[in-house]
Coordinates of C-alpha atoms in Angstrom, one line a residue:
M1 CA 30.9 13.6 23.9
F2 CA 32.5 17.0 24.9
C3 CA 33.1 17.7 21.1
C4 CA 29.4 16.9 20.1
A5 CA 28.3 19.1 22.9
T6 CA 30.5 21.8 21.7
V7 CA 29.3 21.6 18.1
I8 CA 25.8 21.5 19.0
G9 CA 26.1 24.5 21.3
G10 CA 28.1 26.3 18.5
I11 CA 25.5 25.7 16.0
A12 CA 22.7 26.8 18.4
F13 CA 24.7 30.0 19.2
I14 CA 25.1 30.7 15.4
L15 CA 21.4 30.1 14.7
F16 CA 20.5 32.5 17.7
F17 CA 23.0 35.1 16.4
I18 CA 21.5 34.8 12.8
G19 CA 17.9 35.0 14.2
I20 CA 18.9 38.3 16.0
L21 CA 20.5 39.7 12.9
A22 CA 17.5 38.7 10.8
K23 CA 15.1 40.3 13.3
K24 CA 17.1 43.6 13.2
R25 CA 17.2 43.5 9.5
K26 CA 13.6 43.1 9.1
S27 CA 13.0 45.8 11.8
S28 CA 15.2 48.3 9.8
R29 CA 13.5 47.3 6.6
L30 CA 10.0 47.9 8.0
Q31 CA 11.1 51.3 9.4
A32 CA 12.6 52.3 6.2
R33 CA 9.1 51.4 4.5
V34 CA 7.3 53.4 7.2
N35 CA 9.7 56.4 6.6
T36 CA 9.0 56.2 3.0
L37 CA 5.3 56.2 3.3
K38 CA 5.2 58.9 5.8
D39 CA 7.4 61.2 3.7
K40 CA 5.1 60.6 0.8
A41 CA 2.1 61.6 3.0
N42 CA 3.8 64.7 4.1
S43 CA 4.2 65.9 0.6
W44 CA 0.4 65.7 -0.2
E45 CA -1.2 69.0 -0.8
D46 CA -3.7 70.4 1.9
N47 CA -7.0 70.7 -0.1
E48 CA -10.2 72.1 1.2
I49 CA -13.0 70.2 2.8
E50 CA -16.2 70.4 0.9
D51 CA -19.9 69.5 1.8
F52 CA -21.2 66.4 0.1
D53 CA -24.8 65.4 -0.5
P54 CA -25.4 61.7 -1.0
K55 CA -28.5 62.3 -3.1
N56 CA -26.1 63.6 -5.9
V57 CA -24.8 60.0 -6.3
L58 CA -27.5 57.7 -5.0
K59 CA -30.3 58.3 -7.4
E60 CA -33.7 56.5 -7.6
T61 CA -33.3 56.3 -11.5
D62 CA -30.2 54.1 -11.0
F63 CA -31.9 51.9 -8.5
N64 CA -34.9 51.5 -10.8
I65 CA -32.6 50.4 -13.5
M66 CA -31.3 47.7 -11.2
T67 CA -34.8 46.5 -10.3
E68 CA -35.8 46.4 -13.9
R69 CA -32.9 44.3 -14.9
L70 CA -33.7 42.1 -11.9
K71 CA -37.4 41.7 -13.1
N72 CA -36.2 40.8 -16.6
R73 CA -33.3 38.6 -15.5
I74 CA -32.4 35.5 -17.4
I75 CA -33.8 32.4 -15.4
I76 CA -30.9 30.9 -13.6
P77 CA -30.9 27.2 -14.5
N78 CA -32.3 25.1 -11.7
L79 CA -29.4 22.9 -11.1
E80 CA -29.1 20.4 -8.3
E81 CA -27.8 22.2 -5.0
P82 CA -26.1 19.6 -2.8
D83 CA -26.5 20.2 0.8
N84 CA -22.9 21.5 1.4
S85 CA -23.3 23.5 -1.9
P86 CA -19.6 23.1 -3.2
Y87 CA -20.6 25.1 -6.4
G88 CA -20.9 28.5 -4.5
T89 CA -24.0 30.7 -4.3
P90 CA -27.1 28.8 -4.6
A91 CA -29.5 30.0 -7.3
T92 CA -32.4 30.0 -4.6
Y93 CA -30.3 32.5 -2.7
V94 CA -29.9 35.0 -5.6
N95 CA -33.7 34.7 -6.5
H96 CA -34.6 35.3 -2.8
V97 CA -32.5 38.5 -2.5
A98 CA -33.4 39.7 -6.0
D99 CA -37.2 39.3 -5.4
H100 CA -36.7 41.3 -2.1
L101 CA -34.9 44.1 -3.9
V102 CA -37.7 44.3 -6.6
N103 CA -40.7 43.7 -4.4
A104 CA -40.2 44.8 -0.7
F105 CA -37.0 46.9 -0.3
D106 CA -37.4 50.6 0.3
F107 CA -34.4 52.5 -1.2
S108 CA -35.7 56.0 -0.2
Q109 CA -35.3 54.9 3.4
V110 CA -31.5 54.3 2.8
L111 CA -31.2 57.8 1.6
N112 CA -33.1 59.3 4.3
V113 CA -31.0 57.6 6.9
L114 CA -27.7 58.5 5.4
C115 CA -28.8 62.1 4.8
Q116 CA -29.2 62.4 8.6
F117 CA -25.5 62.5 8.9
K118 CA -23.1 65.4 7.8
H119 CA -21.1 64.2 4.8
F120 CA -17.9 65.7 3.3
K121 CA -15.3 65.2 0.6
T122 CA -11.8 66.3 0.5
K123 CA -8.8 65.4 -1.9
I124 CA -5.8 63.5 0.1
G125 CA -3.0 62.4 -2.2
D126 CA -4.6 60.7 -5.0
I127 CA -7.9 59.9 -3.2
N128 CA -11.1 61.9 -3.5
L129 CA -12.0 60.9 0.1
H130 CA -15.5 60.9 1.4
F131 CA -16.3 60.8 5.2
I132 CA -19.1 61.4 7.7
H133 CA -18.3 63.7 10.5
I134 CA -20.4 64.2 13.6
V135 CA -19.0 66.4 16.4
G136 CA -19.9 65.2 20.0
S137 CA -21.0 67.1 22.9
E138 CA -18.4 69.7 24.1
E139 CA -19.8 69.2 27.7
K140 CA -18.8 65.7 27.6
R141 CA -15.3 66.5 26.2
S142 CA -15.9 64.0 23.5
T143 CA -13.2 61.6 22.2
P144 CA -12.6 61.5 18.6
I145 CA -13.2 58.1 17.0
I146 CA -12.6 56.9 13.3
L147 CA -14.7 54.0 12.2
L148 CA -13.1 52.0 9.3
H149 CA -15.2 49.5 7.3
G150 CA -14.0 46.7 5.0
W151 CA -15.1 44.7 1.9
P152 CA -17.8 44.5 0.7
S153 CA -19.1 47.1 3.1
T154 CA -19.8 50.8 3.1
V155 CA -20.4 53.4 5.8
W156 CA -24.0 52.1 5.9
E157 CA -22.4 49.5 8.3
F158 CA -22.4 52.2 11.0
H159 CA -25.7 53.9 10.5
K160 CA -27.0 52.5 13.8
S161 CA -23.5 52.8 15.7
I162 CA -22.9 56.6 14.9
P163 CA -25.9 58.0 17.0
K164 CA -24.9 55.7 19.8
L165 CA -21.3 56.5 19.9
V166 CA -22.3 60.3 19.9
E167 CA -24.5 59.9 22.6
Q168 CA -21.8 58.3 24.7
G169 CA -19.7 61.3 24.0
Y170 CA -17.5 60.5 21.0
T171 CA -16.9 62.6 18.0
V172 CA -17.2 60.4 15.1
V173 CA -15.4 60.2 11.7
A174 CA -16.4 57.4 9.2
P175 CA -14.6 57.5 6.0
S176 CA -15.4 55.4 2.8
L177 CA -12.9 53.2 1.5
P178 CA -11.7 54.0 -2.2
G179 CA -14.4 52.6 -4.5
H180 CA -16.6 51.7 -1.6
G181 CA -19.7 54.0 -1.7
F182 CA -18.9 57.6 -2.0
T183 CA -15.0 57.7 -2.2
D184 CA -14.2 57.9 -5.8
P185 CA -11.9 55.0 -7.2
P186 CA -8.4 56.3 -7.3
N187 CA -7.2 57.4 -10.7
V188 CA -3.7 55.9 -10.1
T189 CA -2.6 52.3 -9.1
G190 CA -0.8 51.5 -5.8
V191 CA -3.3 52.9 -3.3
S192 CA -2.6 50.1 -0.8
P193 CA -3.8 49.6 2.9
S194 CA -0.7 51.5 4.2
V195 CA -1.2 54.4 1.8
M196 CA -5.0 54.5 3.3
A197 CA -3.6 54.4 6.8
C198 CA -1.6 57.6 5.9
A199 CA -4.6 59.2 4.3
Y200 CA -6.8 58.6 7.3
H201 CA -4.2 59.9 9.7
K202 CA -3.9 63.0 7.6
L203 CA -7.7 63.4 7.6
M204 CA -8.0 63.3 11.5
H205 CA -5.2 65.7 11.8
K206 CA -6.8 68.0 9.1
L207 CA -10.0 67.8 11.2
G208 CA -8.0 68.9 14.3
Y209 CA -7.7 65.6 16.1
K210 CA -4.2 65.0 17.1
R211 CA -5.2 61.9 19.2
F212 CA -8.0 59.5 18.5
V213 CA -9.4 56.1 18.9
I214 CA -9.7 53.5 16.0
H215 CA -12.3 51.0 15.2
G216 CA -11.7 48.7 12.3
G217 CA -13.3 45.6 10.7
D218 CA -12.0 43.5 7.7
W219 CA -9.8 46.0 5.7
G220 CA -10.5 48.6 8.5
A221 CA -8.8 46.2 10.9
I222 CA -5.7 46.1 8.8
I223 CA -5.7 49.7 8.0
G224 CA -6.3 50.5 11.6
S225 CA -3.3 48.4 12.7
L226 CA -1.1 50.0 10.2
L227 CA -2.2 53.5 11.2
T228 CA -1.3 52.4 14.8
Y229 CA 2.0 51.0 14.0
M230 CA 3.1 53.9 11.8
Y231 CA 1.5 56.8 14.1
P232 CA 1.5 55.3 17.6
E233 CA 1.7 58.9 19.0
S234 CA -1.7 59.6 17.6
V235 CA -3.6 56.7 18.7
I236 CA -5.5 56.4 22.0
G237 CA -6.9 53.0 21.5
L238 CA -7.3 50.4 18.8
H239 CA -10.4 48.2 18.5
N240 CA -10.4 45.5 15.9
T241 CA -13.0 42.8 15.0
M242 CA -10.4 40.8 13.0
N243 CA -7.1 39.7 14.8
H244 CA -4.5 39.2 11.9
M245 CA -1.4 40.4 14.0
N246 CA 1.5 38.5 15.1
F247 CA 0.9 35.2 13.5
G248 CA 4.2 33.4 14.0
W249 CA 5.7 30.0 15.0
R250 CA 3.6 30.1 18.3
Q251 CA 0.5 30.1 16.5
I252 CA 1.5 27.5 14.0
L253 CA 2.6 25.1 16.8
Q254 CA -0.8 25.8 18.7
S255 CA -2.7 25.0 15.5
L256 CA -0.8 21.6 14.9
I257 CA -1.1 20.6 18.5
G258 CA -4.8 21.6 18.6
A259 CA -5.5 19.5 15.4
V260 CA -4.4 16.5 17.4
L261 CA -5.1 17.1 21.0
P262 CA -7.7 20.1 21.1
S263 CA -8.2 19.9 24.9
L264 CA -4.6 21.0 25.4
V265 CA -5.0 24.2 23.3
Y266 CA -8.5 25.3 23.1
T267 CA -10.6 26.1 26.3
T268 CA -14.1 26.2 24.9
E269 CA -16.2 23.7 23.0
Q270 CA -16.9 26.3 20.3
E271 CA -13.1 26.6 19.6
K272 CA -12.6 22.8 19.6
K273 CA -15.7 22.5 17.1
F274 CA -14.4 25.2 14.9
I275 CA -10.8 24.0 14.7
H276 CA -10.9 20.3 15.0
P277 CA -10.5 18.2 13.0
M278 CA -7.8 20.3 11.2
F279 CA -8.5 19.0 7.7
K280 CA -12.1 20.1 7.8
F281 CA -10.9 23.5 9.2
G282 CA -8.6 23.8 6.4
E283 CA -11.1 22.9 3.7
R284 CA -13.6 25.5 5.1
M285 CA -10.8 28.1 5.1
Y286 CA -9.8 27.3 1.6
R287 CA -13.5 27.8 0.4
S288 CA -14.0 30.8 2.6
F289 CA -11.1 32.7 1.1
A290 CA -11.8 31.8 -2.6
Y291 CA -13.0 35.4 -3.2
F292 CA -9.6 36.6 -1.8
H293 CA -7.6 34.5 -4.2
I294 CA -9.5 35.6 -7.3
Q295 CA -9.6 39.2 -6.3
S296 CA -5.8 39.3 -5.5
V297 CA -5.1 38.1 -8.8
L298 CA -7.8 39.1 -11.3
P299 CA -9.9 41.8 -9.7
D300 CA -10.8 43.6 -12.9
S301 CA -11.8 40.3 -14.7
Y302 CA -14.5 39.6 -12.1
G303 CA -15.3 43.3 -11.5
Y304 CA -16.9 43.9 -14.8
G305 CA -19.6 41.5 -14.3
M306 CA -20.3 43.1 -10.8
V307 CA -20.6 46.5 -12.3
D308 CA -22.9 45.4 -15.3
S309 CA -25.2 42.9 -13.7
P310 CA -27.1 43.1 -10.6
V311 CA -27.4 39.3 -10.5
G312 CA -23.7 39.1 -10.6
L313 CA -23.5 41.6 -7.8
I314 CA -25.9 39.6 -5.7
G315 CA -24.1 36.3 -6.4
W316 CA -20.7 37.4 -5.6
I317 CA -20.8 40.4 -3.1
G318 CA -24.3 39.8 -1.7
T319 CA -23.6 36.4 -0.5
T320 CA -20.6 37.4 1.9
Y321 CA -23.0 39.4 4.3
A322 CA -25.0 36.1 4.9
I323 CA -22.0 33.7 5.1
A324 CA -20.2 36.0 7.6
S325 CA -23.2 36.3 9.7
S326 CA -24.3 32.7 9.7
G327 CA -23.2 30.0 12.2
R328 CA -21.8 27.9 9.3
D329 CA -23.7 24.8 10.7
S330 CA -22.4 21.7 9.0
T331 CA -25.5 19.8 10.0
V332 CA -27.7 22.0 7.7
N333 CA -27.6 22.9 4.1
M334 CA -26.0 25.9 2.6
M335 CA -29.4 27.7 1.9
T336 CA -30.3 27.2 5.5
N337 CA -27.1 28.7 6.7
L338 CA -27.5 31.6 4.4
R339 CA -31.1 32.3 5.4
N340 CA -29.9 32.2 9.1
G341 CA -27.1 34.7 8.1
L342 CA -29.5 37.1 6.3
K343 CA -31.7 37.0 9.5
N344 CA -28.8 37.8 11.7
F345 CA -27.4 40.5 9.3
G346 CA -30.6 41.8 8.2
L347 CA -31.8 41.4 4.5
D348 CA -32.6 45.1 4.3
N349 CA -29.0 45.9 5.3
A350 CA -27.6 43.4 2.7
C351 CA -29.8 45.1 0.0
A352 CA -28.7 48.7 1.1
N353 CA -25.0 47.7 0.6
I354 CA -25.8 46.0 -2.8
S355 CA -27.8 49.2 -3.8
L356 CA -24.8 51.4 -2.9
F357 CA -22.3 49.4 -4.8
W358 CA -24.7 49.3 -7.9
C359 CA -25.5 53.0 -7.9
V360 CA -22.1 54.2 -7.6
K361 CA -20.6 51.4 -10.0
S362 CA -17.9 50.7 -7.6
A363 CA -17.6 46.9 -7.4
Q364 CA -14.7 46.5 -9.8
A365 CA -12.8 49.3 -8.2
S366 CA -13.4 48.0 -4.6
M367 CA -11.8 44.7 -5.6
R368 CA -8.6 46.2 -6.7
L369 CA -7.4 46.8 -3.0
F370 CA -7.0 43.0 -3.0
L371 CA -4.3 42.9 -5.5
S372 CA -1.7 40.6 -4.2
R373 CA 1.5 42.6 -4.7
L374 CA -0.1 45.7 -3.2
F375 CA -1.3 43.8 -0.1
S376 CA 2.0 41.7 0.2
Q377 CA 4.0 44.9 0.6
D378 CA 1.9 45.7 3.7
L379 CA 1.8 42.2 5.2
D380 CA 5.2 42.6 7.0
L381 CA 4.0 45.8 8.5
C382 CA 0.8 44.1 9.6
C383 CA 2.7 41.3 11.4
G384 CA 5.0 43.8 12.8
V385 CA 2.3 45.6 14.9
P386 CA 3.1 44.7 18.6
T387 CA -0.1 43.4 20.4
D388 CA 0.3 45.9 23.2
I389 CA 1.0 49.1 21.0
T390 CA -1.3 51.8 22.3
I391 CA -4.1 49.5 22.9
S392 CA -6.4 50.6 25.5
L393 CA -8.7 47.9 26.9
K394 CA -10.9 50.5 28.4
Y395 CA -11.7 52.2 25.1
G396 CA -11.8 48.9 23.4
K397 CA -14.3 47.5 25.7
R398 CA -16.4 50.7 25.5
V399 CA -16.5 50.7 21.7
L400 CA -17.2 47.1 21.4
K401 CA -20.3 47.3 23.8
I402 CA -21.6 50.2 21.7
L403 CA -20.9 48.7 18.4
E404 CA -22.6 45.4 19.5

């Protein structure tokens, strides 16, 4: 008995020791990558900041070409659309958005709203970066905040939030992701989320902001977390709308127990309904992330159709706004969920983003950020972000309240 206990104890000690060594090795590897990225960023030239006019890129003629193509689009075959719509975007949804773009959407209003803000461009590394910059009131000693959007979004996402944040005393910087809106697609490969984090950090310091708050959603959440991890001394507070950090054994065990006994793990009925039963949750996630898989493997193959066809753009990109904003109610059909999602998100907001992607021909370039080998390089960095690192609940709650 004593020998068995000794052996078991010895094995446990060895495993514990190996675990410590592996953690230290991972930590040193992450730090080495951070150092490499920061050294590269330090070598970037310091280029001038230039004024930028959105009207030079967003042209009525381009929008009219889109609407003409939609008017003369090939009639989508009226195939049966089952209630759970396993085939993807329903034809009725595509036609609904297309008809609104042709007959009701006011593109000039998008231009007018965007032109209320001050736009700039500057070259940082390999990125010709666009950003909105609104300086807050000096009397309120305004705090700088950088707003980071994701895919398939643009700075239009913040057109209502920016004035509210400035009114609350913030100085706002809202950059466009590469290939999203007014930031040019990089002319080189390898522009990953961590490279963007370095670029945004350099931008903020270039504007004179040594410490600032970060808000991020989707890719912006990942880039914001990476920026916080790499430059913690610069971050006052981090607010994310997507929690992707620290997914380890604890979360896996929680999910497994929750699949069998949800009452032990989840405290609200909404959580229980969303997660339980696990096989339905898994199927829902599998379908929801189909776009991520395709774009991480063959971004260009799908991107060509998005650049050339407004119908393809609506069917692929234009659906995500409605899906993300819907309640995903399993008791109603897909089209009802999509209509509810558009009602929550705003049909005009969806059309504004679609129009921006179309006019600047950026859909293909925007998908390249998903390339799996680029993202996988940053995955360990994302998971390495401590949950308590420079996160200020005060700033997080303030920003959340304003952005809602």
